XYZ file of C-alpha atoms in Angstrom:
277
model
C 135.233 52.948 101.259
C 138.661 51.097 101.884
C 139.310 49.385 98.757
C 140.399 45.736 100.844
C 138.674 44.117 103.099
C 140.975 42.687 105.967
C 138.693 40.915 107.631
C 138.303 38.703 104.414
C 141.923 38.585 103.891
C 144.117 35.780 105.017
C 147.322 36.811 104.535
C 150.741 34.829 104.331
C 153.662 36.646 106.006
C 157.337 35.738 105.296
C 160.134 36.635 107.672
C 156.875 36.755 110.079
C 159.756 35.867 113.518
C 160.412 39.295 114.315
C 160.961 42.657 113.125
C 159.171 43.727 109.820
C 157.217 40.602 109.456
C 156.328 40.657 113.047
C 154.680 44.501 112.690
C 153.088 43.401 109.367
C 151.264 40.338 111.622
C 150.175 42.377 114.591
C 148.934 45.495 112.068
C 146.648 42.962 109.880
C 145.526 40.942 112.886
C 144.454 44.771 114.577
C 142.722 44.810 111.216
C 140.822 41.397 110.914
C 142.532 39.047 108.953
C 143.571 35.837 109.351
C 147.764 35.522 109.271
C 150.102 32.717 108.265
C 153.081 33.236 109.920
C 156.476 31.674 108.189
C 159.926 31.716 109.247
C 162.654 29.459 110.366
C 162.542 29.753 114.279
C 159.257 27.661 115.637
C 159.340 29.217 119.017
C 158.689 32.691 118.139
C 156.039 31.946 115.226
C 154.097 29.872 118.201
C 154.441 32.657 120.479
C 153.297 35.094 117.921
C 150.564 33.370 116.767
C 149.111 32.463 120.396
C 149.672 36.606 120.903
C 147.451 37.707 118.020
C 145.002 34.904 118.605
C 144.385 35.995 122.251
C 144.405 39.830 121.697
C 142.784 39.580 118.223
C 141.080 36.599 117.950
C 141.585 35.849 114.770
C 143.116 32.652 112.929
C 147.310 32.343 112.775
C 149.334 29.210 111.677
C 152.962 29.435 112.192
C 154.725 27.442 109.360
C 158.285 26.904 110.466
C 160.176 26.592 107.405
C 163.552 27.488 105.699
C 163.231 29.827 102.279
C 166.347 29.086 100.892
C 165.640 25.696 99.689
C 165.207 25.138 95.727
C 161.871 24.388 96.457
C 160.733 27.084 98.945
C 157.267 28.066 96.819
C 155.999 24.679 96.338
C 156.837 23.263 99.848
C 155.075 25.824 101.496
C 152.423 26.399 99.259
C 152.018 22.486 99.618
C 151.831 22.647 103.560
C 149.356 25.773 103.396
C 146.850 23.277 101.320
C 147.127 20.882 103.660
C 146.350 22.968 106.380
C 143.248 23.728 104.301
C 144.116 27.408 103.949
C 143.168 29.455 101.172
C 145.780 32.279 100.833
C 144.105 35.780 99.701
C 147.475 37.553 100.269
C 151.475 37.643 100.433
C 153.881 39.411 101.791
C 157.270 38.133 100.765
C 159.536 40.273 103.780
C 162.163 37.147 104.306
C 165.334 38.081 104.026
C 169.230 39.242 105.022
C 172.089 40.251 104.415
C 176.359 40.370 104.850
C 178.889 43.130 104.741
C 182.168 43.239 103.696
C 184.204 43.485 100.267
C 182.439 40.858 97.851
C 186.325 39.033 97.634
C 186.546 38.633 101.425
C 182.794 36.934 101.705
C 181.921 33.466 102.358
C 180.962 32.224 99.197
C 178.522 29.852 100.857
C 176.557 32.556 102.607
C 176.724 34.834 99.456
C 174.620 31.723 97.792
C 172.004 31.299 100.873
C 171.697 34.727 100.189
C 170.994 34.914 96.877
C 168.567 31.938 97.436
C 166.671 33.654 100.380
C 166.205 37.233 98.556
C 166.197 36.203 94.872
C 165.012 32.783 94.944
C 162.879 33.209 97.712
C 160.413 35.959 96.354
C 160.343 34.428 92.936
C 159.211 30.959 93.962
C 156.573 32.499 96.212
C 155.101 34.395 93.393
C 154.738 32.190 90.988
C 153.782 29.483 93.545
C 150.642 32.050 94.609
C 150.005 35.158 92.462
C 148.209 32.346 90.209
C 145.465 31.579 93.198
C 144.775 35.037 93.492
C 144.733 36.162 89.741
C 142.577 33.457 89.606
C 140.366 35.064 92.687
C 140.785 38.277 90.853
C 141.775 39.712 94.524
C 144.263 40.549 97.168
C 147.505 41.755 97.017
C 151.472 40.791 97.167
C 153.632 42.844 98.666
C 157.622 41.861 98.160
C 160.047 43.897 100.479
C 162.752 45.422 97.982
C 164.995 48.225 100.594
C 166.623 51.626 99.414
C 169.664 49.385 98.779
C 167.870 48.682 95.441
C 168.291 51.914 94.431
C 171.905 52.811 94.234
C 175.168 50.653 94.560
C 175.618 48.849 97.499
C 179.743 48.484 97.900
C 180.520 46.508 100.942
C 176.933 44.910 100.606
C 177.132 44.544 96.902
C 175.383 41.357 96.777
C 172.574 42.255 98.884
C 172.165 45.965 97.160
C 171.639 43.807 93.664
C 169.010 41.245 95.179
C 166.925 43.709 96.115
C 167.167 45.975 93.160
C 166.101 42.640 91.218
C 163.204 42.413 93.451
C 162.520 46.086 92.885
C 162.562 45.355 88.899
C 160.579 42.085 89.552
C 157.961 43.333 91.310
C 157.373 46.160 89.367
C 156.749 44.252 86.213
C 154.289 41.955 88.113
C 152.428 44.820 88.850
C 152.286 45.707 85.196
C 151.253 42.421 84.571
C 148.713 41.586 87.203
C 146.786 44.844 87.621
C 144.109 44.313 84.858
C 143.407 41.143 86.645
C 141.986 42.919 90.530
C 144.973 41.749 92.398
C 147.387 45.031 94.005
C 151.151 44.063 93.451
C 153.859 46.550 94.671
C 157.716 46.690 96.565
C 157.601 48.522 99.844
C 161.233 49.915 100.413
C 162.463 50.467 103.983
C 165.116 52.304 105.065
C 167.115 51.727 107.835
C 164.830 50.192 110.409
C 165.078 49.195 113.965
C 165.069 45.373 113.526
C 167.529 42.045 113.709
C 169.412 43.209 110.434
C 172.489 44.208 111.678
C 172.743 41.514 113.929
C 172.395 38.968 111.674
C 174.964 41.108 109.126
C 177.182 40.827 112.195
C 177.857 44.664 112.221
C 176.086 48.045 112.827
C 178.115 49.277 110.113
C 175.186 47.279 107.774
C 173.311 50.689 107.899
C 176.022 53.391 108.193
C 174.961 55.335 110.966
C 171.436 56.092 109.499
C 168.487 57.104 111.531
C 166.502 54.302 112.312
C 162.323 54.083 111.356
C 160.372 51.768 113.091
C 158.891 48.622 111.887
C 155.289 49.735 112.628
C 156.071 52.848 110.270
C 157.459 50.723 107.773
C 154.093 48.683 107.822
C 151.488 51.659 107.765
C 153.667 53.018 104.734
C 153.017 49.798 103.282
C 148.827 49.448 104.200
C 148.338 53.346 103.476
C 149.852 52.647 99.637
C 147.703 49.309 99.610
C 144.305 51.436 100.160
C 144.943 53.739 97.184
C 142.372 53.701 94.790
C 145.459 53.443 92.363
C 148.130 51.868 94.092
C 151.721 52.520 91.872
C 154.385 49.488 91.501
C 156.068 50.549 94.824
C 156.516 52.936 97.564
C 159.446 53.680 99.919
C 158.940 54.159 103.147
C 160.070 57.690 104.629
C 160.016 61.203 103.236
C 163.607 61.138 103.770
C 164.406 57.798 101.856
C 162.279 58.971 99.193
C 164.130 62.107 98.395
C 167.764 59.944 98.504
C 166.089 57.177 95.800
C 165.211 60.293 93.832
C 168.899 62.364 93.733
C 170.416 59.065 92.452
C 168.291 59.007 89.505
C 169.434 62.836 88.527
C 173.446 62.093 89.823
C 175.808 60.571 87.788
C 176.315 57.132 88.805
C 179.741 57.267 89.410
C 179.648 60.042 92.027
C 177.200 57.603 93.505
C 178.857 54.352 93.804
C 182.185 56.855 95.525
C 179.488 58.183 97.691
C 178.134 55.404 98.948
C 181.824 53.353 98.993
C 182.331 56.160 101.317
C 179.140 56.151 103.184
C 179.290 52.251 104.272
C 182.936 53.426 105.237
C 183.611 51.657 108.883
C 186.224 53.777 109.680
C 184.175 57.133 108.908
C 181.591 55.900 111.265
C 184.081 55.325 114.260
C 185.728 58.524 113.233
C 182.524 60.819 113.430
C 181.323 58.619 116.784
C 184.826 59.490 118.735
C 184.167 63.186 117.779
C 187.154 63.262 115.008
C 185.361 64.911 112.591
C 184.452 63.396 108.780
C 186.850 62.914 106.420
């Protein structure tokens, strides 16, 4: 017996536009529940929506609204009540990033940043992990990435934000699983969505072979029907086995390693046929 029932569920999805958050709506819909679709761009949540109503026909409200406000939690979870929803799930999946050297970035966008994948995740838990503590079921998922697992140079801010969220999450779910709720990070890999080109540059994910956002999200629903689901779960075999070697190398070989993976100039060197450095 599945241990949640999606056809009870109705589930709010962050970063619900496209990629991730887009496979996450069309998965759960398949599935039966209800979705509350929220990002910033109000043509593509109304699209979505009228998609998953027609093929699923279940219930989806887009919510167009911008996460990196100082009041992201309570505004939304203010315009979910008076929509007279009752949210039985999140998935906090909102998010981006920049690449460069942390001197050369736009101090402005390094704060929107920080606000969308630090702020953003925190405010939404504490604005609705109550409600379903209360209910004593559902689940939040928050999307953490393997950047949270090693240093990030030339994406040093976003490789820290989401190894808070990693730590974050993984002491709600030491704090919330006596109370019937399932809290865990899912970390992707590289994935085929609109990261790099909202980074500005394919060199965001260093050449990596891409997974697809639909095998992000099973990764993701497959952990959430273990009878024992742990704090998190990355998604690909692959993935998994680079989040482990960090934890046995020493972490300055790492931080070289990866200065030298997120390398521009290796990429274009290995894609004319140069050879690696």
């Amino acid at each position: 017996m599945p241990r949640i029932d999606f056809a009870t569920q109705t589930v709010l999805i962050t970063g619900a536009s496209s990629g991730i958050g887009a496979a996450f709506a069309h998965a759960l819909a398949a599935r039966g529940s209800d979705v509350i679709l929220v990002a910033r761009r109000r043509d593509r949540l109304e699209r979505l929506a009228a998609e998953l109503r027609q093929m699923h026909g279940i219930s989806a409200t887009p919510i167009a609204q911008d996460l990196g406000t100082s009041t992201a939690g309570e505004d939304l979870r203010s315009e979910v009540e008076r929509a007279g929803l009752r949210v039985t799930a999140v998935i906090n999946n909102a998010g981006f990033g920049s690449f460069g050297h942390f001197v050369d970035e736009d101090p402005e966008r390094l704060a929107q940043e920080l606000a969308v994948d630090v702020t953003g995740p925190v405010q939404l838990s504490r604005a609705f992990l109550p409600g379903l503590i209360a209910a004593g079921s559902g689940f939040l998922i928050n999307v953490a990435s393997m950047s949270a697992y090693a240093p990030t140079p030339r994406m040093a801010v976003y490789g820290a934000a989401k190894a808070f969220v990693l730590s974050f999450t993984e002491s709600l779910w030491a704090e919330s699983r006596a109370a019937g709720v399932t809290v865990f990070a899912l970390s992707p890999g590289a994935t085929s969505t609109e990261f790099n080109a909202v980074v500005g540059t394919d060199d965001a994910t260093a050449g990596a072979r891409m997974r697809t956002p639909e095998q992000v999200v099973d990764t993701a629903l497959t952990h959430l029907q273990r009878r024992r689901p742990g704090p998190s779960v990355i998604d690909g075999a692959g993935n998994a086995l680079g989040a482990w070697l960090v934890t046995v190398l020493p972490r300055r070989l790492v931080a070289g390693a990866m200065y030298w993976v997120t390398d521009p100039a290796r990429r274009r060197a290995a894609t004319e046929g140069a050879g690696m450095p």
